[in-house]
Coordinates of C-alpha atoms in Angstrom, one line a residue:
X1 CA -2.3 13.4 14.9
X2 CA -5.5 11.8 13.1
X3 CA -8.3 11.3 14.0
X4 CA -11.1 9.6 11.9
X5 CA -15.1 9.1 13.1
X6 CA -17.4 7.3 11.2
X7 CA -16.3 8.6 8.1
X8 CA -18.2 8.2 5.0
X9 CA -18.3 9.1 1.4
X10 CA -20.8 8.2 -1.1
X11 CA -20.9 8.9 -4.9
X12 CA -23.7 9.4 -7.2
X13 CA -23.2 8.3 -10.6
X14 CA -25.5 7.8 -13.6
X15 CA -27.0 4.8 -14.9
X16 CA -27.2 5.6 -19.2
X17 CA -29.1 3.4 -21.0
X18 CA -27.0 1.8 -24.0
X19 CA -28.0 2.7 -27.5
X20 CA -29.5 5.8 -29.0
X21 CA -33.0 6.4 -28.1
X22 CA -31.4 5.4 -24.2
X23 CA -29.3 8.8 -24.7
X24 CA -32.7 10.4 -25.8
X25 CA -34.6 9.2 -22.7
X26 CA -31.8 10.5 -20.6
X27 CA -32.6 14.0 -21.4
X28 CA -36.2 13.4 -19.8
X29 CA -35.4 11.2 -17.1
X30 CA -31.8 10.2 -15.6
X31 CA -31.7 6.8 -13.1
X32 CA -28.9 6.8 -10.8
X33 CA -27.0 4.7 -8.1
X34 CA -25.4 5.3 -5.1
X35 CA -22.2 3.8 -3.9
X36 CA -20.2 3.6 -0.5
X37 CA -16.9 4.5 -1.3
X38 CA -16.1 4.5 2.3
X39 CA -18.1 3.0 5.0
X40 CA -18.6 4.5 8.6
X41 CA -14.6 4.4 9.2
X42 CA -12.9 5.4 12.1
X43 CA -9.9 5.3 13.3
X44 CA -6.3 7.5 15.3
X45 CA -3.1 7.9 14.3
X46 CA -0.7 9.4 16.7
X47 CA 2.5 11.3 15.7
X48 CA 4.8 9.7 14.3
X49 CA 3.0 6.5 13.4
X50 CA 4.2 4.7 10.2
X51 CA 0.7 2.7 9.3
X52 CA -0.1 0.6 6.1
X53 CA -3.7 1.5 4.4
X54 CA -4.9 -1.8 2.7
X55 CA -7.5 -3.0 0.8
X56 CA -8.3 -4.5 -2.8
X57 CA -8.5 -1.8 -5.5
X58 CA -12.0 -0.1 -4.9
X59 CA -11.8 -0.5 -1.4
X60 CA -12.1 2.8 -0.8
X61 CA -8.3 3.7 0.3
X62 CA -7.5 6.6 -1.9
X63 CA -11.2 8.3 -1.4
X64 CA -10.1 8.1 2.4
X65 CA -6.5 10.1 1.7
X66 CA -8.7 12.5 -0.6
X67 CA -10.9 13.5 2.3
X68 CA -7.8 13.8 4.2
X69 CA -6.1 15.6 2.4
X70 CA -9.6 18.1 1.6
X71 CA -9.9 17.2 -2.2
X72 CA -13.5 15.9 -1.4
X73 CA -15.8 16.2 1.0
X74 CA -17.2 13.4 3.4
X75 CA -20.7 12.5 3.0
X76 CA -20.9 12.1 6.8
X77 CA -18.5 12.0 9.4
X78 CA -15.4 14.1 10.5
X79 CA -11.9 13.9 10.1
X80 CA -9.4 16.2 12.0
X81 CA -5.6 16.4 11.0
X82 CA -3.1 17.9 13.6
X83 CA -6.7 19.7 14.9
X84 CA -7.4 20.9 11.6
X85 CA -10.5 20.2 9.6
X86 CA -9.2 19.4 6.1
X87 CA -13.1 20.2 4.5
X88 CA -11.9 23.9 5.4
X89 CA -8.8 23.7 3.3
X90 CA -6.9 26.0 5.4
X91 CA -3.4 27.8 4.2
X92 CA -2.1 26.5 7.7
X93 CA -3.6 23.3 7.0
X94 CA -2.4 22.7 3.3
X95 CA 1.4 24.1 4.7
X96 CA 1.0 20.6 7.4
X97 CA 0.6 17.6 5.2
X98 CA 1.4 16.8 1.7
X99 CA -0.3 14.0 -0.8
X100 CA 2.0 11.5 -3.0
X101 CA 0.2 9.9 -5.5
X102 CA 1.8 7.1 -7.0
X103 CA 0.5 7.2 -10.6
X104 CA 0.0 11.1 -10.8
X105 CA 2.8 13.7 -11.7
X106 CA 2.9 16.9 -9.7
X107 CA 6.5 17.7 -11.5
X108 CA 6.6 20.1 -14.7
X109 CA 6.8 17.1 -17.0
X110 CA 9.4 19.5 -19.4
X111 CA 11.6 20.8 -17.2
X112 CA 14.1 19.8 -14.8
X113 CA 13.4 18.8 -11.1
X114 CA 15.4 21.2 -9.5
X115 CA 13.2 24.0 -11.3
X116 CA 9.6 22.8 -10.0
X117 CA 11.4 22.6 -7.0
X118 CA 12.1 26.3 -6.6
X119 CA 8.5 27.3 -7.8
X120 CA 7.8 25.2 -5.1
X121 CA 9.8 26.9 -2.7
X122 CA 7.8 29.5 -3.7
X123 CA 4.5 28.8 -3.2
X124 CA 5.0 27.4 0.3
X125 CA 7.1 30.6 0.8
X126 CA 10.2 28.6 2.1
X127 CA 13.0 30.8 3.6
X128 CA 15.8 30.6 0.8
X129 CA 18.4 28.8 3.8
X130 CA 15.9 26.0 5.0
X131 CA 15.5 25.4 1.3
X132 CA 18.6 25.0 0.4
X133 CA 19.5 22.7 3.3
X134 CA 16.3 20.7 3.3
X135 CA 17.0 20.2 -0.7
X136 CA 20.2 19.0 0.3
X137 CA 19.3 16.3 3.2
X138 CA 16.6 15.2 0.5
X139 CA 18.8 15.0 -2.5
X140 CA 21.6 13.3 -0.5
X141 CA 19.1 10.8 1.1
X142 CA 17.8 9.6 -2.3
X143 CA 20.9 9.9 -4.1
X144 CA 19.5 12.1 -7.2
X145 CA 22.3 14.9 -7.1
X146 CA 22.9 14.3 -10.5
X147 CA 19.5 14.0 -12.0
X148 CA 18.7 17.7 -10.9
X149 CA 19.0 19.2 -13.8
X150 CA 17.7 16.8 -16.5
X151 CA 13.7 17.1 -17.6
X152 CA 11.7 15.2 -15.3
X153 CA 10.0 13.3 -19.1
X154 CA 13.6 12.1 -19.6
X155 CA 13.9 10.7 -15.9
X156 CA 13.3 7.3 -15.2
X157 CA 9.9 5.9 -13.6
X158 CA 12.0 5.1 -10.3
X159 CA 14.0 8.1 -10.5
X160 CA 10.7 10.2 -11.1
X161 CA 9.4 8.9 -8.0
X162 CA 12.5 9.8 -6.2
X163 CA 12.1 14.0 -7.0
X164 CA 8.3 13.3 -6.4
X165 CA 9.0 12.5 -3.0
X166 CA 11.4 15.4 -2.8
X167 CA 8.9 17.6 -4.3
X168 CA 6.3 16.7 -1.6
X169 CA 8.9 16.7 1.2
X170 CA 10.8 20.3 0.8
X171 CA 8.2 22.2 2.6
X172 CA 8.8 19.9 5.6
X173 CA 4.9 18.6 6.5
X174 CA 4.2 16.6 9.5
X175 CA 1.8 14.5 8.0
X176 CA 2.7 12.5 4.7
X177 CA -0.1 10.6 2.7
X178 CA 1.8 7.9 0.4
X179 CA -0.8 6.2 -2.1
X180 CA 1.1 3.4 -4.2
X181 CA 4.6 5.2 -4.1
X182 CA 6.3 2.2 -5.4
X183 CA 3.8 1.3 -8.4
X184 CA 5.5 0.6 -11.1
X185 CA 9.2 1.0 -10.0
X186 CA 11.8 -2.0 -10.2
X187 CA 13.1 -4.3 -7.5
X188 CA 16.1 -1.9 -6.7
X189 CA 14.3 1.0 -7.2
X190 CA 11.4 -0.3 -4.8
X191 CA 14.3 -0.7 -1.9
X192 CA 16.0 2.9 -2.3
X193 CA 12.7 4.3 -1.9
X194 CA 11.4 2.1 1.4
X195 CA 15.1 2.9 2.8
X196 CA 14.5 6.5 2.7
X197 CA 11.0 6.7 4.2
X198 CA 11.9 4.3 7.1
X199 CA 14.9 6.8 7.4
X200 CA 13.1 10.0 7.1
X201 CA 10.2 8.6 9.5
X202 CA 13.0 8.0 12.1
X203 CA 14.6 11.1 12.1
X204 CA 11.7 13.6 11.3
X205 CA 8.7 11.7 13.2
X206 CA 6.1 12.5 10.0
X207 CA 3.2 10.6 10.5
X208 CA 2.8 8.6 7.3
X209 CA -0.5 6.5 6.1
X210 CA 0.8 4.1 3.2
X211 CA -1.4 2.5 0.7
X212 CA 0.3 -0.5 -1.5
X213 CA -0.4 -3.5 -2.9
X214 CA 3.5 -4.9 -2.3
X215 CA 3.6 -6.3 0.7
X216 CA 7.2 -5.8 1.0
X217 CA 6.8 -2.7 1.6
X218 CA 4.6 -3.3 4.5
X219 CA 6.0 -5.7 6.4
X220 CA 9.1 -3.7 6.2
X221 CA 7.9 -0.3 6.8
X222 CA 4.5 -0.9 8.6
X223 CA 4.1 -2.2 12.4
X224 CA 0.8 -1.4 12.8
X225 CA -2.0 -1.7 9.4
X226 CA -5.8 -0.5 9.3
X227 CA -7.4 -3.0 6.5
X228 CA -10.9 -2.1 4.6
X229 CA -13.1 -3.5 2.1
X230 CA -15.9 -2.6 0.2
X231 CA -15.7 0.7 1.7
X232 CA -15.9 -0.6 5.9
X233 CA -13.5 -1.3 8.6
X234 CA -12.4 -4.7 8.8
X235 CA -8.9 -5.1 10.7
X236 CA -7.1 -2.2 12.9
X237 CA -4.0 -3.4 14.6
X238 CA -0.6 -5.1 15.2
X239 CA 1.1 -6.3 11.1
X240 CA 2.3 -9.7 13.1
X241 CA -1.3 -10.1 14.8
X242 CA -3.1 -9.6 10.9
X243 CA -1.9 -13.3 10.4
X244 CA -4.5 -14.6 13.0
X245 CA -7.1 -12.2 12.2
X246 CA -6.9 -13.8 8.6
X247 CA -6.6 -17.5 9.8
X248 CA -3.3 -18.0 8.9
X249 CA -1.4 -21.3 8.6
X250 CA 2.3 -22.3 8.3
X251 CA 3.2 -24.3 5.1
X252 CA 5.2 -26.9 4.9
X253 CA 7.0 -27.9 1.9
X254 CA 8.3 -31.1 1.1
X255 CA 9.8 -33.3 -1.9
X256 CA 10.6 -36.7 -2.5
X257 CA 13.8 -38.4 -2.1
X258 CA 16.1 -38.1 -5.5
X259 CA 14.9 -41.6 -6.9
X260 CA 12.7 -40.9 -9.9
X261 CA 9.1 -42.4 -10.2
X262 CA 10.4 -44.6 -12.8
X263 CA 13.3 -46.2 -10.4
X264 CA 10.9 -46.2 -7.5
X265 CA 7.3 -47.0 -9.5
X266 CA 4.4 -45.5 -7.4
X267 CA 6.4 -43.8 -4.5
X268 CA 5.1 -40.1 -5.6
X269 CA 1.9 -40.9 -5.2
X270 CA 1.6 -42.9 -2.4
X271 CA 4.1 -40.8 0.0
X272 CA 1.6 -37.9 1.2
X273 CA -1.4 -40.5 1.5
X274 CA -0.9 -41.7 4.9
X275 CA -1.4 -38.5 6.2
X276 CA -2.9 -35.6 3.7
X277 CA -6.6 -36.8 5.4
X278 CA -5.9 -35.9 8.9
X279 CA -4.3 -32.6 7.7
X280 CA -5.3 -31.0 5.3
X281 CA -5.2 -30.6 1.3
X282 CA -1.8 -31.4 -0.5
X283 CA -1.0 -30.3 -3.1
X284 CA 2.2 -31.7 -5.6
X285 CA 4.0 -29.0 -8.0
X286 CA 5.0 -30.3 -11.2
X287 CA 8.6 -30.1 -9.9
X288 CA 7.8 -33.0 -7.4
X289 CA 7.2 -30.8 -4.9
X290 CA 4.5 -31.5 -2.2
X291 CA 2.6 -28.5 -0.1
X292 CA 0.6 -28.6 3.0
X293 CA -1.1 -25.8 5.0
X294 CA -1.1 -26.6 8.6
X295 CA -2.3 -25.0 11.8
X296 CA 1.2 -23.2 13.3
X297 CA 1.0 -25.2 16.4
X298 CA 1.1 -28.6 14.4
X299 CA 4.0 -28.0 12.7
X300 CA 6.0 -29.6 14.7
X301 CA 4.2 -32.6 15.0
X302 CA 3.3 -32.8 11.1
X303 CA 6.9 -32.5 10.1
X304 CA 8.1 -35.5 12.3
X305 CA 5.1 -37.5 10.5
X306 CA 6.6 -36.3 7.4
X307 CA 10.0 -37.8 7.9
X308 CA 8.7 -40.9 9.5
X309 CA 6.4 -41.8 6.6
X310 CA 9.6 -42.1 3.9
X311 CA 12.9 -40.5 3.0
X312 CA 12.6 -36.6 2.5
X313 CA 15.5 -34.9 0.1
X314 CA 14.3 -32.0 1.3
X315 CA 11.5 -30.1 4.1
X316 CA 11.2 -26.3 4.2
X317 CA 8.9 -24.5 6.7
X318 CA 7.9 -21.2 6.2
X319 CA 4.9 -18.5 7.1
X320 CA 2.4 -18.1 4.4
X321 CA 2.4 -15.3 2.2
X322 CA 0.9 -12.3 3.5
X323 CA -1.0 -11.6 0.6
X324 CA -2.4 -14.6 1.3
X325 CA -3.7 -13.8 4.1
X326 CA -5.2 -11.0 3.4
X327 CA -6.6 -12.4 0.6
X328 CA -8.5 -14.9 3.0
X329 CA -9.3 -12.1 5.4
X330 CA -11.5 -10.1 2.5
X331 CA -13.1 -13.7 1.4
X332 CA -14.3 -14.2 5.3
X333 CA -16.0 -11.0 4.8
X334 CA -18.1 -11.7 1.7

């Protein structure tokens, strides 16, 4: 459904000297720079595919949706949607995807939902029957029957998002280009709006590229994840196989029996001694609370240590946060 070669964008901007007589010498003589936005990426998609797009901000993950979607051109490279070239900003081509971006409107900010809706209908020259019954599947799915009807300014941020989705949804694309749909929106609001795309994804089989910075919304919506910074390439594959790519460790948790320092003098601080050389760095919370990052096959092994070296109140074993690891993953590549 997408297919990505070597794809490449580079901007020109304009170096202005500060001050002045630097805005004087600019009308003589400009310097500029050149940066990679996107670097020489490739990659397919085939239909259907739910796939996470991350990447620090600057990375270059919205430029990449932008040339997919035909808002700018590639430097270099070629990108082909469903067979279409989006540079040529075809009618059939525009009907096949659509673009959500999570921090800009494409509502009528002063009037109601349901009326952007129908000029919608419009412009995409929906039959008035699949409107209606694509409105309604929409509506019921996000639960906004009642919000039709009130101006989109008076909405609130998650409920805005909801008819935003709808907005981009009615004409029924094949192709669905999510960047940061859940910016912003609560707890609540954040699950309503990952239930309906896992829910729409299984029933319509859109191909959907999502860029976010939650990572619950990955690792509930994404199997597979395609990971770029500074503008290149760095991880393509498998959401539980991203864990190894980016070193990952298990971390064990631990805390001291219930005895105070003061009825036990010394035993915080010489508990994780005995074995915080062999195995890493540990570190204590000011709660009492002792972390270690292991390899995942010494967890075992480190946890019986653990219990043999004193009394534990308490051990908790858990995988590290995947923002974690990719956070590691983009400093191995400086």
């Amino acid at each position: 459904m997408i297919e990505v070669s070597h794809l490449t964008r580079v901007f020109r901007t304009y170096k202005k000297i500060p001050g002045f007589w630097g805005g004087v010498k600019g009308l003589f003589k400009r310097d500029f720079e050149e940066t990679a936005a996107a670097k020489d990426i490739s990659f397919t998609i085939a239909e259907g595919e739910f796939v996470g797009f991350l990447g620090p901000n600057g990375a270059g993950k919205t430029t990449t949706l932008k040339m997919l979607s035909g808002l700018i051109y590639p430097t270099s490279g070629t990108a082909r949607v469903a067979g279409f070239d989006p540079t040529k900003r075809e009618n059939a081509y525009r009907r096949l995807f659509a673009l959500v971006l999570g921090q800009k409107n494409q509502l009528w900010w002063d009037l109601p939902a349901a009326e952007s809706f129908t000029l919608l209908r419009a412009i995409y020259g929906i039959p008035h029957d699949e409107f209606k019954a694509t409105l309604h599947e929409l509506v019921t799915l996000l639960d906004v029957e009642k919000k039709l009807n009130v101006m989109v300014r008076e909405l609130s941020l998650g409920e805005r998002m909801k008819m935003e989705l709808i907005a981009a949804l009615l004409h029924r694309p094949r192709v669905l280009f999510l960047d940061e749909p859940t910016i912003g929106l609560d707890v609540v609001s954040q699950r309503n709006v990952r239930q309906f795309l896992r829910e729409y994804n299984r029933k319509h089989r859109v191909t959907i590229l999502l860029t976010s910075h939650y990572m619950a919304d990955i690792k509930e919506l994404c199997e597979r994840v395609i990971v770029i910074h500074k503008g290149a390439k760095i991880y393509d594959g498998a959401l539980d196989r991203l864990e190894n790519a980016g070193g990952a460790k298990k971390k064990i948790i631990t805390f001291l029996p219930a005895l105070s320092t003061a009825e036990r003098p010394g035993a915080d601080a010489a508990f994780p001694e005995t074995w915080q050389s062999r195995h890493g760095e540990t570190k204590r919370a000011d709660d009492g609370k002792f972390t270690l990052c292991v390899p995942g096959e010494n967890v075992v092994a480190v946890s019986q240590e653990i219990l043999s070296t004193g009394p534990v109140a308490d051990i908790t074993i858990e995988d590290v946060p995947l923002e974690d690891v990719i956070a590691e993953l983009f400093t191995s590549q400086k």
